[in-house]
mmCIF file of C-alpha atoms and ligand atoms in Angstrom:
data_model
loop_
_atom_site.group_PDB
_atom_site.id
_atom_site.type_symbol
_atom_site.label_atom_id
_atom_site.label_comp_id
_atom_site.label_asym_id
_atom_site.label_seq_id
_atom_site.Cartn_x
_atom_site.Cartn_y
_atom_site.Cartn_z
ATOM 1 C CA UNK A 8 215.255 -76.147 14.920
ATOM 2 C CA UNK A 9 218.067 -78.513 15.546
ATOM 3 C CA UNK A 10 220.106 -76.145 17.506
ATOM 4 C CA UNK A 11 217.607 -75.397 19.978
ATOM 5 C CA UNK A 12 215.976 -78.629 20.928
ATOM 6 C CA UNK A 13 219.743 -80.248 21.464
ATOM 7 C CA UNK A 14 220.128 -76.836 23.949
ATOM 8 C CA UNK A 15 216.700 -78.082 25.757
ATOM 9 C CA UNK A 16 217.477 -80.979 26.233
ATOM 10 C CA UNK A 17 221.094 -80.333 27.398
ATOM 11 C CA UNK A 18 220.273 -77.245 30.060
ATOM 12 C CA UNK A 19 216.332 -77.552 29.873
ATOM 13 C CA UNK A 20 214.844 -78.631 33.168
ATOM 14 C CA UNK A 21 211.672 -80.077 33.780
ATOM 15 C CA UNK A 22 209.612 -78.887 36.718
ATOM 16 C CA UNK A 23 206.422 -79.778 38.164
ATOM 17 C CA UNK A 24 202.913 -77.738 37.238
ATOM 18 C CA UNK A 25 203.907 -78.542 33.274
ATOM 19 C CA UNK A 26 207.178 -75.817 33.462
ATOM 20 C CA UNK A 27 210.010 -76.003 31.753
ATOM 21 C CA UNK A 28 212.771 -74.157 32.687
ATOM 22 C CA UNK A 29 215.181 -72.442 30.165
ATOM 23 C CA UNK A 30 216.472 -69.929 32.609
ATOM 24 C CA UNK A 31 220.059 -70.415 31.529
ATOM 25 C CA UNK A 32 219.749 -69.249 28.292
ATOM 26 C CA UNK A 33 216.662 -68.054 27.117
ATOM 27 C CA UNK A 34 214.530 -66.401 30.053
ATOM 28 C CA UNK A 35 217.345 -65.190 32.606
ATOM 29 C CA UNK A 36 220.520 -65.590 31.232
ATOM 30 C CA UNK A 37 220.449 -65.229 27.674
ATOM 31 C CA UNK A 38 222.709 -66.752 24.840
ATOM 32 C CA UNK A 39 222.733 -63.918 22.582
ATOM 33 C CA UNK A 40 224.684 -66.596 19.448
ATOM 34 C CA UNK A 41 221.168 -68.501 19.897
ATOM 35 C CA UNK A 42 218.824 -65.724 19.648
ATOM 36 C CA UNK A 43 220.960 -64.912 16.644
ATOM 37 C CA UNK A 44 219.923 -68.151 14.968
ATOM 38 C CA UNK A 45 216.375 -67.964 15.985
ATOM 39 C CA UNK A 46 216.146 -64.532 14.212
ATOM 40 C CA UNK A 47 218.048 -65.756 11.468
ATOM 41 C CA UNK A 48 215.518 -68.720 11.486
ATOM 42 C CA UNK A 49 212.314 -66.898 11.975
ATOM 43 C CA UNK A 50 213.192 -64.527 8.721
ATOM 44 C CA UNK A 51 213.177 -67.659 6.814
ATOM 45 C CA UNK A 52 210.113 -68.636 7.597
ATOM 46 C CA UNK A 53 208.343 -65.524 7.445
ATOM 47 C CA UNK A 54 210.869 -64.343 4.418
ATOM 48 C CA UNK A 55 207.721 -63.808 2.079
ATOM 49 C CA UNK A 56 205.597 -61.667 4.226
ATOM 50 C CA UNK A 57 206.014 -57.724 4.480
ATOM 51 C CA UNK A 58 206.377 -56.888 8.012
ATOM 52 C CA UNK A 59 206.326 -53.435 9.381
ATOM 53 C CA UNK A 60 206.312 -54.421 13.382
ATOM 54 C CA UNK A 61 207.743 -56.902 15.769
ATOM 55 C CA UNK A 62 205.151 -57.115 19.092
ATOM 56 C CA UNK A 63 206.012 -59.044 22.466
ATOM 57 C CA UNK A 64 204.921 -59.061 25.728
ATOM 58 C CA UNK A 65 207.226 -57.758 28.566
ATOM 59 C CA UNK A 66 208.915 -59.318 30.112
ATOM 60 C CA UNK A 67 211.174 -62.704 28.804
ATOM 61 C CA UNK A 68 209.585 -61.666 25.410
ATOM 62 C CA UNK A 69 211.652 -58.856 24.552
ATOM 63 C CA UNK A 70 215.507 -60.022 24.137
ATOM 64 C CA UNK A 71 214.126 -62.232 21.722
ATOM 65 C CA UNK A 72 211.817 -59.828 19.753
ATOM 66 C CA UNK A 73 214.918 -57.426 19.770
ATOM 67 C CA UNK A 74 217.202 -59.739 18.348
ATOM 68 C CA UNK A 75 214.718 -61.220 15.876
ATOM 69 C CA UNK A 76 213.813 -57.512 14.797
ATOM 70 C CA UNK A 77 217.362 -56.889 13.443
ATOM 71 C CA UNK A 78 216.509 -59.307 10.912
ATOM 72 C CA UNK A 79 213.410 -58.184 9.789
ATOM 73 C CA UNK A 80 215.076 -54.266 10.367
ATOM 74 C CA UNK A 81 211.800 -53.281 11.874
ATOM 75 C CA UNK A 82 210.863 -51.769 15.423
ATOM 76 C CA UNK A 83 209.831 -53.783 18.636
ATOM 77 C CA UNK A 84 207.248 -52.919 20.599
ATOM 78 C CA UNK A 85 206.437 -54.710 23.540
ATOM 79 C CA UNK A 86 203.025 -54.694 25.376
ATOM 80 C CA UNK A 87 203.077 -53.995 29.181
ATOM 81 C CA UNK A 88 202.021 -55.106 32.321
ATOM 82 C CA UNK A 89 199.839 -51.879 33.905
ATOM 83 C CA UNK A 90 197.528 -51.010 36.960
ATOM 84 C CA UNK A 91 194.048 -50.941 35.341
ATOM 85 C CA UNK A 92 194.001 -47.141 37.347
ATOM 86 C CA UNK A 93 196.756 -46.043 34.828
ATOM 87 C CA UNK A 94 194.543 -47.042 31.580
ATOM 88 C CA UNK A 95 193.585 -44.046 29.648
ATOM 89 C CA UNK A 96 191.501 -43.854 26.016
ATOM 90 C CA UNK A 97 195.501 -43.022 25.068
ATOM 91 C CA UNK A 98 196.293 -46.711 25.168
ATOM 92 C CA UNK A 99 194.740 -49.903 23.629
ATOM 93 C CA UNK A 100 194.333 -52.568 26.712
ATOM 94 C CA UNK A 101 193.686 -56.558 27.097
ATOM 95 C CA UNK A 102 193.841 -58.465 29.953
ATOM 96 C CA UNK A 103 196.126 -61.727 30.084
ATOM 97 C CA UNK A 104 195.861 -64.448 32.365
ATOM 98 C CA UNK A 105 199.856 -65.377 33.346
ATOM 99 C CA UNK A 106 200.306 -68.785 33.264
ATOM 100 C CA UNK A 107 203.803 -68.663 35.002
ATOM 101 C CA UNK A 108 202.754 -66.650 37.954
ATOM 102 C CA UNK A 109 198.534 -67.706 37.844
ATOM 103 C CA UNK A 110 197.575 -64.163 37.834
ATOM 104 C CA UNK A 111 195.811 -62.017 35.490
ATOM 105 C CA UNK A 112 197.712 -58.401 34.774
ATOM 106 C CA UNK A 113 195.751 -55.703 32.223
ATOM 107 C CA UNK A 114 198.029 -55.397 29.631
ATOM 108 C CA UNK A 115 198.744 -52.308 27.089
ATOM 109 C CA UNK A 116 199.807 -50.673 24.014
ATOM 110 C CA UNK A 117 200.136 -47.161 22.719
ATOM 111 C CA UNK A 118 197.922 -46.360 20.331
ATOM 112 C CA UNK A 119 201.341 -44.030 18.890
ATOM 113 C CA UNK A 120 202.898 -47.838 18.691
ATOM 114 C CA UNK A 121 200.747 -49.398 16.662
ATOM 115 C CA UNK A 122 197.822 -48.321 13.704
ATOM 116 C CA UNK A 123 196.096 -49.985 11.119
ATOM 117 C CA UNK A 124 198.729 -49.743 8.626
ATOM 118 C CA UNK A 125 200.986 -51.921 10.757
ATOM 119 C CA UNK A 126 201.391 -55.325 9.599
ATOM 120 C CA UNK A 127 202.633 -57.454 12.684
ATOM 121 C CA UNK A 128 204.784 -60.426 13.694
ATOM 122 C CA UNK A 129 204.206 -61.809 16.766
ATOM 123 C CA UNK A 130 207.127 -62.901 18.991
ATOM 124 C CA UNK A 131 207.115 -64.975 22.311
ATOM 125 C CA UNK A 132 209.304 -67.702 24.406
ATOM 126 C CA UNK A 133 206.454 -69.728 24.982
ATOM 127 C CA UNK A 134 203.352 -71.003 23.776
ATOM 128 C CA UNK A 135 201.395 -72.651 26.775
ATOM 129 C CA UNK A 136 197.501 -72.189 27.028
ATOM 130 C CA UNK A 137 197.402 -69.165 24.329
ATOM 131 C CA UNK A 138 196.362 -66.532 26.834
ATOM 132 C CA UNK A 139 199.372 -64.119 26.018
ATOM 133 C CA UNK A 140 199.174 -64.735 22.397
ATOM 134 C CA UNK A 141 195.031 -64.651 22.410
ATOM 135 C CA UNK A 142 195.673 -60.975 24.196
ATOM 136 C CA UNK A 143 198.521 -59.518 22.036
ATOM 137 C CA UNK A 144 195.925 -60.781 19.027
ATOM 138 C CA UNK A 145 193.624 -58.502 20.510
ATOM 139 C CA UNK A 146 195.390 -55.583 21.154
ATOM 140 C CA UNK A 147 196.300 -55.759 17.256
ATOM 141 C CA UNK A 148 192.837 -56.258 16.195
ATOM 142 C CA UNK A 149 191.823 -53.064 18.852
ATOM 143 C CA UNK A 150 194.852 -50.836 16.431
ATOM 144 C CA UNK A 151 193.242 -51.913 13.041
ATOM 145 C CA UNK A 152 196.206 -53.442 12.029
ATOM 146 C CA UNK A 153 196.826 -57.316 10.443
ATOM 147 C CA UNK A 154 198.370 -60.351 12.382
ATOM 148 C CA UNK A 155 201.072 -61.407 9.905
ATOM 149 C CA UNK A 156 202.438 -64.582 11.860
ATOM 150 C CA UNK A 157 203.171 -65.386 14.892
ATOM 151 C CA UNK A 158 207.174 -67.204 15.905
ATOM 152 C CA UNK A 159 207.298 -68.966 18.933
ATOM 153 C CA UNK A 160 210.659 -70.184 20.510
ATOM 154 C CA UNK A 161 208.934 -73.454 22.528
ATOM 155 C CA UNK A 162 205.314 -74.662 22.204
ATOM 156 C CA UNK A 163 204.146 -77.373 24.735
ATOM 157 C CA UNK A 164 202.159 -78.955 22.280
ATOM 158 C CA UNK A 165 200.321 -80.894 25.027
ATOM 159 C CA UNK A 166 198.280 -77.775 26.046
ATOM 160 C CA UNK A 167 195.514 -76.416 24.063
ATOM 161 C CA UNK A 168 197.339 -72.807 22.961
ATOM 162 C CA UNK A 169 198.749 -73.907 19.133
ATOM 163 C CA UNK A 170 195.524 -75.305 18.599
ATOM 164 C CA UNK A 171 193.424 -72.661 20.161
ATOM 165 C CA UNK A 172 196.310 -70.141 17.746
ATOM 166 C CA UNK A 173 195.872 -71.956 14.387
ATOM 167 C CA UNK A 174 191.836 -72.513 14.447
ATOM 168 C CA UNK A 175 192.247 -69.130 13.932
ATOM 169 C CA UNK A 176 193.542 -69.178 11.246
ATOM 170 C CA UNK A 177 196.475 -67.173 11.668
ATOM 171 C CA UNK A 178 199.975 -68.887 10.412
ATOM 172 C CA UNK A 179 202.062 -69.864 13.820
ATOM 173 C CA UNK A 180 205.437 -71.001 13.486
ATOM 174 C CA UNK A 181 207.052 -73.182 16.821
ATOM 175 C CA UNK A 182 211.130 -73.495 16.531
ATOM 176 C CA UNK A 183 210.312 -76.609 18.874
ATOM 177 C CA UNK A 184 207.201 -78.235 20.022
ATOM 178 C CA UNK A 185 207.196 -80.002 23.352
ATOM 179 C CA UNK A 186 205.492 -82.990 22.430
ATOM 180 C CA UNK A 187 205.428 -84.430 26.257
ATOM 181 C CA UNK A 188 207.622 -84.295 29.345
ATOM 182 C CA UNK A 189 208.442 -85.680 32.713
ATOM 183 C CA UNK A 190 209.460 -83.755 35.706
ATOM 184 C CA UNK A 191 210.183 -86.973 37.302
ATOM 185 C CA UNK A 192 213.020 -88.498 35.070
ATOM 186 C CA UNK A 193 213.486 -84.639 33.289
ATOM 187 C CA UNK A 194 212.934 -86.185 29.997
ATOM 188 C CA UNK A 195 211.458 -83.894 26.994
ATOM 189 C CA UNK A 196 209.702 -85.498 23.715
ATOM 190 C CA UNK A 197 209.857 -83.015 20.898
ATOM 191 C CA UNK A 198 207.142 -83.519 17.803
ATOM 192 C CA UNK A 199 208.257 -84.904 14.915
ATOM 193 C CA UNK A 200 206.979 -82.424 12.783
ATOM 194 C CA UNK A 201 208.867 -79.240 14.453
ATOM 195 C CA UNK A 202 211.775 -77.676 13.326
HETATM 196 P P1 5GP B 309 200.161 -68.960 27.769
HETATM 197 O O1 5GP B 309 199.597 -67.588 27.844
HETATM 198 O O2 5GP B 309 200.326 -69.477 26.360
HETATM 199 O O3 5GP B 309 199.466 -69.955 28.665
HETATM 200 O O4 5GP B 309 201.623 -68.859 28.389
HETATM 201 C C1 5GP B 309 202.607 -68.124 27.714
HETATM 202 C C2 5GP B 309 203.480 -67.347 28.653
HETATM 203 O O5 5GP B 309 203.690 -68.042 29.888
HETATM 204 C C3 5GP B 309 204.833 -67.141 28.023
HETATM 205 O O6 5GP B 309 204.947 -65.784 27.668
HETATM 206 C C4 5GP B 309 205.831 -67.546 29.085
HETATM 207 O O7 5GP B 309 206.407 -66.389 29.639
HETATM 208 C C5 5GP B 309 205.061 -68.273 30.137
HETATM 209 N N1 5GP B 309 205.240 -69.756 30.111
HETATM 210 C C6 5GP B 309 204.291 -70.674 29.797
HETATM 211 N N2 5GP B 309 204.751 -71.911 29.959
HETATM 212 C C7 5GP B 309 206.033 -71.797 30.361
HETATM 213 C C8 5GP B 309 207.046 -72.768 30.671
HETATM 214 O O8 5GP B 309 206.870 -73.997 30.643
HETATM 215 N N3 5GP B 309 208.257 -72.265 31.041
HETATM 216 C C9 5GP B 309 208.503 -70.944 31.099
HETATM 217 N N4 5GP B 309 209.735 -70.573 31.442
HETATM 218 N N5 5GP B 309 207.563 -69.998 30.816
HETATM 219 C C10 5GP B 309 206.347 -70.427 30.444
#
């Protein structure tokens, strides 16, 4: 997507530890015309498939997921961060391994949120090692319900997640793919191949 990779590469900032910072308009201050045209671009792509529920993970997740879900007119529902003392048989739990803040958080659903009629879409920022999206997979799998797709706003296509995500078999779409980039002289590479 066109839009978005000129935006990254405009107000994108490269930081050590592989991080790219997008704070300015995707994961802190958010430019609501851009999620617009990310859900406007993610119903295109996933235009033939017959989705009854947008999942995300709290927290940069869920502007996007909210926005996206007005095109698919579906709800959101976005899995949360808990204390593994709070984890009843009422909820359907995972545990994620943050690769932002290094720490692993158990991370749940309702079971009222989500059954095995529910045919789900995916939504994240990022796509880095695949931990998040591995986890969210689960938590669907744990409800009986299908993985439809999965959108993704950036993949850094230099670590293993997209791989690790379509070995599985399960159809990932990336509006950009970081192909490779340099905290020292800021520059970004985008794949060919993305949108
Ligand atoms: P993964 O689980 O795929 O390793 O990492 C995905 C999660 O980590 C995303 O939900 C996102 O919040 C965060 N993340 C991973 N890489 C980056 C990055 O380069 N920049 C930012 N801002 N967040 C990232």
């Amino acid at each position: 997507m066109q839009l978005l990779k000129d935006r990254i590469i405009k107000d994108g900032n490269v930081k050590p530890g592989n991080v790219l910072k997008v704070d300015s308009f995707l994961n802190h201050q958010m430019d609501i015309e851009l999620f617009n045209e990310i859900g406007k671009e993610f119903k295109r792509l996933f235009a033939d498939l017959n989705i009854t529920k947008i999942l995300t993970i709290e927290a940069s997740g869920i502007g996007i997921a909210c926005i996206v879900a007005q095109y698919f007119n579906v709800p959101v529902v976005f899995a949360k961060k808990a204390q593994s003392i709070n984890i009843d048989g009422e909820v359907y739990s995972t545990k994620i391994e943050s690769f932002t803040h290094k720490k692993t958080y158990d991370v749940i659903v309702s079971k009222r949120f989500l059954n095995k009629d529910d045919r789900v879409l995916i939504i994240d920022d990022f796509l880095a090692n695949g931990c998040a999206l591995v986890g969210l997979i689960d938590l669907v799998v744990s409800a009986g319900a299908s993985v439809e797709g999965i959108g993704i706003v950036i993949e850094k296509g230099f670590q293993s997640g997209g791989e690790i995500i379509r070995e599985m078999g399960i159809r990932l779409e990336s509006l950009a793919i970081v192909e490779s980039m340099n905290a020292e002289d800021g520059t970004v590479v985008f794949r060919e191949d993305a949108r």
